[in-house]
PDB file of C-alpha atoms in Angstrom:
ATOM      1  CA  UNK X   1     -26.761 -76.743 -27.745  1.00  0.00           C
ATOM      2  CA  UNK X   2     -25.542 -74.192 -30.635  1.00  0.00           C
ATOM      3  CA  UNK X   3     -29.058 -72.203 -29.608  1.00  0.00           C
ATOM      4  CA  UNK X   4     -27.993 -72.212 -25.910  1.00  0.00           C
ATOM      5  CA  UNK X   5     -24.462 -70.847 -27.476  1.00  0.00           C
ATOM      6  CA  UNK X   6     -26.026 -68.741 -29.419  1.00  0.00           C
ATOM      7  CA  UNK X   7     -28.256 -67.599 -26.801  1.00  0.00           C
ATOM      8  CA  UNK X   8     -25.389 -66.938 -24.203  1.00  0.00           C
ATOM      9  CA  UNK X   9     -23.306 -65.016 -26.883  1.00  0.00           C
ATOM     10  CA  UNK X  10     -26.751 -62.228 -27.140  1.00  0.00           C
ATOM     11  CA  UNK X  11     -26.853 -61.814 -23.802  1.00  0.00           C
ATOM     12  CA  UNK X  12     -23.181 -61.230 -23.643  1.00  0.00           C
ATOM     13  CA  UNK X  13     -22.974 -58.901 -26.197  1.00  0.00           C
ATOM     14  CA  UNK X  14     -25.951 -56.923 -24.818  1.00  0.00           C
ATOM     15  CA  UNK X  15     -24.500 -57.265 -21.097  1.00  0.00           C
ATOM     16  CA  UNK X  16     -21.187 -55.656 -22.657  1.00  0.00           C
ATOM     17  CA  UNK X  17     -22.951 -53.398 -25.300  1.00  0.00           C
ATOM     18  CA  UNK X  18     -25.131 -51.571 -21.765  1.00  0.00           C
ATOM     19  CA  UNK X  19     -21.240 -51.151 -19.953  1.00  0.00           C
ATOM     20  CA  UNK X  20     -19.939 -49.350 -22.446  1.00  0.00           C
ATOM     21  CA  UNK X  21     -22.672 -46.857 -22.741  1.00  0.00           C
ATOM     22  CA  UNK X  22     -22.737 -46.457 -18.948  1.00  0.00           C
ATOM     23  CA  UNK X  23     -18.938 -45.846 -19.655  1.00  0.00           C
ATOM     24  CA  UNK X  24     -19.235 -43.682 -22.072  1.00  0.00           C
ATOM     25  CA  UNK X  25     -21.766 -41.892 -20.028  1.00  0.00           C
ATOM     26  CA  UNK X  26     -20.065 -41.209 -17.116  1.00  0.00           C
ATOM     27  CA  UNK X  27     -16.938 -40.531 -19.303  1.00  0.00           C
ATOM     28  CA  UNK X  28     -18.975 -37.994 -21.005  1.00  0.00           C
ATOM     29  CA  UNK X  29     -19.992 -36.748 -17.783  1.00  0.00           C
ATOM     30  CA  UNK X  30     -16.408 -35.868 -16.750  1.00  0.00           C
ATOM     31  CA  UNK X  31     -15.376 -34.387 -19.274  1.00  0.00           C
ATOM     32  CA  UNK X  32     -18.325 -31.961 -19.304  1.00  0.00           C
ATOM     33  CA  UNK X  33     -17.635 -31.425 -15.735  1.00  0.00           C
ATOM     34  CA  UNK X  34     -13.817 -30.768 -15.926  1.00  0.00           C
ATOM     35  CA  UNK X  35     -14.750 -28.451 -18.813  1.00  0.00           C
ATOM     36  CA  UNK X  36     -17.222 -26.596 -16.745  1.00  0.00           C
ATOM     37  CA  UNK X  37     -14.232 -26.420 -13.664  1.00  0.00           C
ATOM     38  CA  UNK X  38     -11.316 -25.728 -16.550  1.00  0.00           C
ATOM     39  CA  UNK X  39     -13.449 -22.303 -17.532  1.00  0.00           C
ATOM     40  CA  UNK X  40     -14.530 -21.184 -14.173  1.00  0.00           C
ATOM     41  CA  UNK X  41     -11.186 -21.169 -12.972  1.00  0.00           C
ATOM     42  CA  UNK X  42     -10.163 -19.469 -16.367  1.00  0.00           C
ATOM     43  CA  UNK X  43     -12.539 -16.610 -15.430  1.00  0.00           C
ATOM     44  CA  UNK X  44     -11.772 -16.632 -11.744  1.00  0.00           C
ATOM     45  CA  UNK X  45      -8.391 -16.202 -13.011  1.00  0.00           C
ATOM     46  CA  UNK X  46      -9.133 -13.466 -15.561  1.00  0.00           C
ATOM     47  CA  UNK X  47     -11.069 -11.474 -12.711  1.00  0.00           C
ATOM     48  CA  UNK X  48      -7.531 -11.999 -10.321  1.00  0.00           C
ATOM     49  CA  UNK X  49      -5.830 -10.721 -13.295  1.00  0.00           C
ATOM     50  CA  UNK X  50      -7.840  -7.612 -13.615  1.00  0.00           C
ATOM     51  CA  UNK X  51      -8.299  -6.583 -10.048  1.00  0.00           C
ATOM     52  CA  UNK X  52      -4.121  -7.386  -9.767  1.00  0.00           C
ATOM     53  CA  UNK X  53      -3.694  -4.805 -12.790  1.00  0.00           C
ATOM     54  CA  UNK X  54      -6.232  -2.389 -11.444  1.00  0.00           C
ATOM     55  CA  UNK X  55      -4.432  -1.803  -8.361  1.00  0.00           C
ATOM     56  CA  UNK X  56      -1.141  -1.627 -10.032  1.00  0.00           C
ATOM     57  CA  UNK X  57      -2.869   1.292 -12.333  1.00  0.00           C
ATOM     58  CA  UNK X  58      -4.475   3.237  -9.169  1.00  0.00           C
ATOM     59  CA  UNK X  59      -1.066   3.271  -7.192  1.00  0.00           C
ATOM     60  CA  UNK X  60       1.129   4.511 -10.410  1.00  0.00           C
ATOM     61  CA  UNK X  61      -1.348   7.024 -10.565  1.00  0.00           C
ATOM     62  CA  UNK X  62      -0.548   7.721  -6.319  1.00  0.00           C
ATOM     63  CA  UNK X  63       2.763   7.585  -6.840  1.00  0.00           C
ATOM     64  CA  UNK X  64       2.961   9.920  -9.864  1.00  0.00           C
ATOM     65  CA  UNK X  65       0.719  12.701  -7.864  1.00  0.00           C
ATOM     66  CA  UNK X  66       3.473  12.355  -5.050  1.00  0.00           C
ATOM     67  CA  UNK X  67       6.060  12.461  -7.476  1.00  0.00           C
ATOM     68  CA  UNK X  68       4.504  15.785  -9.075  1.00  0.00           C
ATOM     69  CA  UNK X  69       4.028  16.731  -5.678  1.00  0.00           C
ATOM     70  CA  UNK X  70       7.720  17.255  -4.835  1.00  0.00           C
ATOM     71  CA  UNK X  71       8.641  18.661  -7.497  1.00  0.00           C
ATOM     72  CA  UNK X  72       6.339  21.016  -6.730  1.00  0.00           C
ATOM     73  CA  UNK X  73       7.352  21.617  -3.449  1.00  0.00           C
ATOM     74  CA  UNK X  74      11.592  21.754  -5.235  1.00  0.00           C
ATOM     75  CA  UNK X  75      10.038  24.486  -7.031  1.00  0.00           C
ATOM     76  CA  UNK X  76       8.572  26.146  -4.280  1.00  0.00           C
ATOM     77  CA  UNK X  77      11.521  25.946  -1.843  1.00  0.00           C
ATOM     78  CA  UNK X  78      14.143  27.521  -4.746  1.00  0.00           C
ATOM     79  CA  UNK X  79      12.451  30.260  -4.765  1.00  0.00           C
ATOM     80  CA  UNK X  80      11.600  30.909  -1.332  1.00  0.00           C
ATOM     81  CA  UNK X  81      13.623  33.527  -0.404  1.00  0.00           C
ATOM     82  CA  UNK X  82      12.868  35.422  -3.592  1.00  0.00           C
ATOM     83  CA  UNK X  83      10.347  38.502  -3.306  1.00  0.00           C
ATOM     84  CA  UNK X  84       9.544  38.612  -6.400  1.00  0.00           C
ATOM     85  CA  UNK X  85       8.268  35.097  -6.536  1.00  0.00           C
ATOM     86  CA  UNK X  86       4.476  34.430  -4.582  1.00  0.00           C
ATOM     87  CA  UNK X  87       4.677  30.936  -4.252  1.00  0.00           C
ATOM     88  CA  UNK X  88       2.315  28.657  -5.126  1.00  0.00           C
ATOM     89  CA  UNK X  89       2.503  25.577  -2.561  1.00  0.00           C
ATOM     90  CA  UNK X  90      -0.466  23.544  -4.464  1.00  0.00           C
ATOM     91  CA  UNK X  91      -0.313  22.096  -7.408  1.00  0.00           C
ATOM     92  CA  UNK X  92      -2.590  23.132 -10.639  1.00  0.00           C
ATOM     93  CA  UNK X  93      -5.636  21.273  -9.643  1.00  0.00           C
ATOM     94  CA  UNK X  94      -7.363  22.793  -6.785  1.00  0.00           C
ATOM     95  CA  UNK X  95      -8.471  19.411  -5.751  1.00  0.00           C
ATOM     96  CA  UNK X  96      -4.580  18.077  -4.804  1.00  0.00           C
ATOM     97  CA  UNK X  97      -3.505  18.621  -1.820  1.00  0.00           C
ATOM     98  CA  UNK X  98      -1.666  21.341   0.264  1.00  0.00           C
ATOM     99  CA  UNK X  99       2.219  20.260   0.641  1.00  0.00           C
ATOM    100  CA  UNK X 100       3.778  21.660   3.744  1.00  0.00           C
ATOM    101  CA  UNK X 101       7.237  20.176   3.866  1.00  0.00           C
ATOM    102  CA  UNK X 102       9.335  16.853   2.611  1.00  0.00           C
ATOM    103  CA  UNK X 103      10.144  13.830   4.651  1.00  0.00           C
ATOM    104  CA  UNK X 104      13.539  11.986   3.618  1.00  0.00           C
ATOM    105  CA  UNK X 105      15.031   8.564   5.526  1.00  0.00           C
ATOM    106  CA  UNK X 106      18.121   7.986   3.295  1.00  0.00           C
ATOM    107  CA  UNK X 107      18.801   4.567   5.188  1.00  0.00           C
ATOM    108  CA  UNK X 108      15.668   2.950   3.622  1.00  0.00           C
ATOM    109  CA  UNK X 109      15.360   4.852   0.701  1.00  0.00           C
ATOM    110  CA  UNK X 110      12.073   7.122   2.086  1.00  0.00           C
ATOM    111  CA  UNK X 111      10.619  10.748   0.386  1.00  0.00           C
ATOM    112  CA  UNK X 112       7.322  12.000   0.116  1.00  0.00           C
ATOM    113  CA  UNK X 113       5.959  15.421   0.054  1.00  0.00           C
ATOM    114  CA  UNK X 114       4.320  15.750   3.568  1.00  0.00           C
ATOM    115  CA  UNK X 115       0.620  16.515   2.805  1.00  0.00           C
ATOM    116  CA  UNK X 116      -1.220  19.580   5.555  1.00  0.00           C
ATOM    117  CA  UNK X 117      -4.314  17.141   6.294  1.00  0.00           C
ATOM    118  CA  UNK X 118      -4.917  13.713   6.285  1.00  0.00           C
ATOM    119  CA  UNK X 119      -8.150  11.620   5.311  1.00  0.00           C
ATOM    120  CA  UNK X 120      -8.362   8.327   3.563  1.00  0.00           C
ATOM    121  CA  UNK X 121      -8.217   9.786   0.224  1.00  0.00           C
ATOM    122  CA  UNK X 122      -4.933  12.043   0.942  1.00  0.00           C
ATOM    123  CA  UNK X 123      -3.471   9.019   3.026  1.00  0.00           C
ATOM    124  CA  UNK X 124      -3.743   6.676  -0.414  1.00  0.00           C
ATOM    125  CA  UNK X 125      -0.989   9.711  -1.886  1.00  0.00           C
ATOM    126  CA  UNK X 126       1.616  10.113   0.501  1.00  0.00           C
ATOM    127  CA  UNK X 127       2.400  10.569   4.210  1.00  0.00           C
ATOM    128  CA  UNK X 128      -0.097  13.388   6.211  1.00  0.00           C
ATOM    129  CA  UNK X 129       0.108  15.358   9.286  1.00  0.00           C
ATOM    130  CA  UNK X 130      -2.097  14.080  11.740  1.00  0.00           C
ATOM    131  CA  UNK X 131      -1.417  16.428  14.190  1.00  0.00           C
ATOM    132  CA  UNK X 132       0.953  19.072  15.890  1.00  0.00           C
ATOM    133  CA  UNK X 133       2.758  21.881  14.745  1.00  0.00           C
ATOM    134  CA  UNK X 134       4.418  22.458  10.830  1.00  0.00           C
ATOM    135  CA  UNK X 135       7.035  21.026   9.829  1.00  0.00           C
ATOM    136  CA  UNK X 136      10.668  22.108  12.181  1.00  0.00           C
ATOM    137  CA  UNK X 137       8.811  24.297  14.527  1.00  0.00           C
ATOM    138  CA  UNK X 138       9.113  23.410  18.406  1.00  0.00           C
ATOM    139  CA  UNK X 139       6.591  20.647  19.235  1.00  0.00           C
ATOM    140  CA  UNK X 140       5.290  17.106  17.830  1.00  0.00           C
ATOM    141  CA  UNK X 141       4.778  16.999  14.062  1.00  0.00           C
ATOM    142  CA  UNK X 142       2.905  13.923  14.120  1.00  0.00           C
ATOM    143  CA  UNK X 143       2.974  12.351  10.474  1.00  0.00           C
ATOM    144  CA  UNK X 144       0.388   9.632   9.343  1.00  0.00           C
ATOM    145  CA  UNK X 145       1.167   7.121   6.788  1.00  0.00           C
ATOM    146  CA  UNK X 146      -0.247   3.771   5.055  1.00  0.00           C
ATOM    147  CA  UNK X 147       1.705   0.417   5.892  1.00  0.00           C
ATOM    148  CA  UNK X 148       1.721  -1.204   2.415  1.00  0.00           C
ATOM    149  CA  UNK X 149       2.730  -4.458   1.738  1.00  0.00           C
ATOM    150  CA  UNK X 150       4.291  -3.224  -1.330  1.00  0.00           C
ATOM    151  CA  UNK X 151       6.876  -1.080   1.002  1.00  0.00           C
ATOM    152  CA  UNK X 152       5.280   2.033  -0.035  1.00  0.00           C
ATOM    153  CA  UNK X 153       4.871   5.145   1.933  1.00  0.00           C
ATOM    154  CA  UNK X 154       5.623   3.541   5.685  1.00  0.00           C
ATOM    155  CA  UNK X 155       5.748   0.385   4.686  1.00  0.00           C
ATOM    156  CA  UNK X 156       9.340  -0.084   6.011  1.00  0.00           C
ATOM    157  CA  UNK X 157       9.591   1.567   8.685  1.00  0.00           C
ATOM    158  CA  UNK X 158       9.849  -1.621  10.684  1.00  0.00           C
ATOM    159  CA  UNK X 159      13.683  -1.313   8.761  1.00  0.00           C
ATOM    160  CA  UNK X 160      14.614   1.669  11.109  1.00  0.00           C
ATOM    161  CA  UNK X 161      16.157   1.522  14.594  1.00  0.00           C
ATOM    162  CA  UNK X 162      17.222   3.802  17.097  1.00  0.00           C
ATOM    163  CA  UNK X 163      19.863   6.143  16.373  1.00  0.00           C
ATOM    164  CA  UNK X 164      18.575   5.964  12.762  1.00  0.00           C
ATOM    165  CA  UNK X 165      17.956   9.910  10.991  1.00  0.00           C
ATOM    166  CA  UNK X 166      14.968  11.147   9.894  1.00  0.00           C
ATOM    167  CA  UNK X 167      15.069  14.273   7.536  1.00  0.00           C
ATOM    168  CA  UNK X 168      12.230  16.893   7.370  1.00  0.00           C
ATOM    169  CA  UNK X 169      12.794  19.954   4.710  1.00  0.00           C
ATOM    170  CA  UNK X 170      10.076  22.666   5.371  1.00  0.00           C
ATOM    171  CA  UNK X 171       8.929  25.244   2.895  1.00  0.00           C
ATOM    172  CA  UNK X 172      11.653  27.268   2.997  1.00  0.00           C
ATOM    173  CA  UNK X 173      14.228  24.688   1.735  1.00  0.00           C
ATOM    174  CA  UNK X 174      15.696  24.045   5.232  1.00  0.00           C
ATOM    175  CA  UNK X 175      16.063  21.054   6.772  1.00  0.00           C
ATOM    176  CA  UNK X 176      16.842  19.364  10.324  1.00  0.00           C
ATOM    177  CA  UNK X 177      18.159  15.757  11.125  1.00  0.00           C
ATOM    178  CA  UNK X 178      15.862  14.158  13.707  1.00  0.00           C
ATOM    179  CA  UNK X 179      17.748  11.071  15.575  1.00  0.00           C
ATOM    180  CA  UNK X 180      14.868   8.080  16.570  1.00  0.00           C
ATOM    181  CA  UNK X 181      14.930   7.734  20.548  1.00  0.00           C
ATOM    182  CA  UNK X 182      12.029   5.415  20.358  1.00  0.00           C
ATOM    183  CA  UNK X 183      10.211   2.939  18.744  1.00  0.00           C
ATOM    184  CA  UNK X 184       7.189   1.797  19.808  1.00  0.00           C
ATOM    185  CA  UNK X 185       3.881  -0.602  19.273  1.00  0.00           C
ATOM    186  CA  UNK X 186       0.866   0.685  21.041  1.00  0.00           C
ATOM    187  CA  UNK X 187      -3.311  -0.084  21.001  1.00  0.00           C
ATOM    188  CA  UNK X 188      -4.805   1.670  18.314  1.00  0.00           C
ATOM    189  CA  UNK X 189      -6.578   4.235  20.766  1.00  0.00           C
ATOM    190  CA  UNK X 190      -3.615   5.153  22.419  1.00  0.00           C
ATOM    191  CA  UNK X 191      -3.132   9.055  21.636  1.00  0.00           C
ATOM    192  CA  UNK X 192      -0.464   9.772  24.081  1.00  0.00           C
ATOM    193  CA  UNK X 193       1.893  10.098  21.073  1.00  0.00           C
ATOM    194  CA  UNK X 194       0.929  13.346  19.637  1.00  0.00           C
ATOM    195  CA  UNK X 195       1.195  14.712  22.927  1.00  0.00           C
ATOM    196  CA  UNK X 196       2.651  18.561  22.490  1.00  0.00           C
ATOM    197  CA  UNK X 197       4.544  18.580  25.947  1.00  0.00           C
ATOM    198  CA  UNK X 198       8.135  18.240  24.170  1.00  0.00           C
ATOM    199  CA  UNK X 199       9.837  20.612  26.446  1.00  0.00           C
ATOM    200  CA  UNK X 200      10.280  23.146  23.783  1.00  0.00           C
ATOM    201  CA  UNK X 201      12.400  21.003  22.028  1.00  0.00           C
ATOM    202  CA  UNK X 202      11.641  19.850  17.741  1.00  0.00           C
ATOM    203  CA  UNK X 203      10.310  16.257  17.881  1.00  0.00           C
ATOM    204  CA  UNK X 204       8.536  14.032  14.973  1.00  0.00           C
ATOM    205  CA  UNK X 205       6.324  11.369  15.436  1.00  0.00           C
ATOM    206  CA  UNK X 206       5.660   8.823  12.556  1.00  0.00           C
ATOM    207  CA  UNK X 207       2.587   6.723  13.198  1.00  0.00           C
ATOM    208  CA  UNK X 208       1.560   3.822  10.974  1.00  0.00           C
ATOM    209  CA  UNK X 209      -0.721   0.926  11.311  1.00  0.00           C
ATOM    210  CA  UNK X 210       0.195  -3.349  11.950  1.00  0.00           C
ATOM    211  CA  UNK X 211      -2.806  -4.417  10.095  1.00  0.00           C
ATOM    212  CA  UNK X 212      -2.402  -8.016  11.197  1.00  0.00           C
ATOM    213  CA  UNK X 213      -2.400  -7.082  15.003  1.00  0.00           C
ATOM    214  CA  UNK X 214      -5.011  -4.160  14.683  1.00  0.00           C
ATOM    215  CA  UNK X 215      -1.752  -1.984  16.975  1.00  0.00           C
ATOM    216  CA  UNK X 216       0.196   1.022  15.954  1.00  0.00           C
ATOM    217  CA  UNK X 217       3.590   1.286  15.284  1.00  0.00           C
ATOM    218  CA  UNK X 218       5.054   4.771  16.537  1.00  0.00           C
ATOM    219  CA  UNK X 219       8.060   5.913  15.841  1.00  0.00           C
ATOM    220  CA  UNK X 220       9.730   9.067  17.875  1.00  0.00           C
ATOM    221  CA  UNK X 221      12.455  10.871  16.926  1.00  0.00           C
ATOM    222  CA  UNK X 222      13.712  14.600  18.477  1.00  0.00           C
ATOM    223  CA  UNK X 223      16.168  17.077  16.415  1.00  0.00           C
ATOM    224  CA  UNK X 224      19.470  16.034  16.590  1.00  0.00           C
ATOM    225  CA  UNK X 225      21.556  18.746  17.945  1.00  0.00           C
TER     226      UNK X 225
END
């Protein structure tokens, strides 16, 4: 009897002695595999951070060109009418951009140097014209500009309404209050708004992009007399 005891305590302890290093196996297990999870997402998190603060850098560095940008064109307008002055309507670097006039909407805090051209690299530093005449001579200064989630450049232009004033200075320092008459979302081949036939009247056309629909959002606006 105390060897059939004896017997039955063995094969206890080595029934109990395998379950706890199965236990401590798949324990072991888990904890290597929420290790492995805890540093990818560290990384994944690290790369976020990096791409986040990369993007941040690149449009500082926009915004600061823009910003040099009108002062350049501040410079430029004050001394316009002075014929002893040639001016100079670019900045330093040959490579920036020619600046043809300044567009101003006090009512949601809006200016950027108008650029002469626009591509996808001059687009990135402020508003362009995209077509039409230069800035407060008779026609339809269509301006181009990005639709950032951050609000910059046209990003709130969905904030205006008719009746709402849009300011463009040209190079000479003058400027003319445009009042909206329209506001409009159209396909994104529709080119009836830079249409010229104004009438011989001053109009402005902003034109920015709904990224979630694919559409455009055009804005028109004629001097306000």
């Amino acid at each position: 009897l105390n060897e059939e005891k004896l017997m039955n305590q063995i094969l206890e302890n080595n029934f109990s002695s395998k379950n706890l290093n199965k236990k401590n196996k798949n324990t072991s297990h888990l904890s290597k595999t929420y290790k492995s999870i805890f540093i990818f997402s560290i990384i994944i998190i690290i790369i976020c951070i990096i791409i986040y603060l990369s993007l941040r850098y690149n449009s500082y560095k926009k915004e600061k060109i823009s910003k040099s940008l009108i002062d350049n064109f501040n410079i430029t307008t004050l001394y316009a009418n002075n014929n002893n002055y040639i001016a100079n309507r670019t900045t330093n670097n040959s490579e920036e951009p020619f600046v043809i006039g300044l567009l101003k909407i006090d009512k949601i805090n809006l200016m950027y140097p108008i650029l002469s051209t626009s591509s996808e690299e001059l687009l990135e530093i402020s508003p362009c014209r995209f077509y039409g005449p230069m800035p407060n001579e008779v026609g339809n200064l269509c301006i181009a500009g990005h639709n950032y989630a951050s609000k910059k450049h046209f990003g709130k232009l969905t904030s205006l309404n008719e009746k709402d004033l849009i300011k463009i200075y040209d190079l000479s320092g003058n400027f003319i209050d445009y009042i909206i008459y329209k506001i409009q979302e159209v396909p994104a081949n529709d080119t009836s708004c830079i249409s010229q036939n104004t009438n011989n009247i001053k109009e402005v056309s902003l034109i920015t992009c709904n990224t979630i629909k694919g559409t455009r959002i055009v804005i028109k606006a004629k001097e306000n007399r």
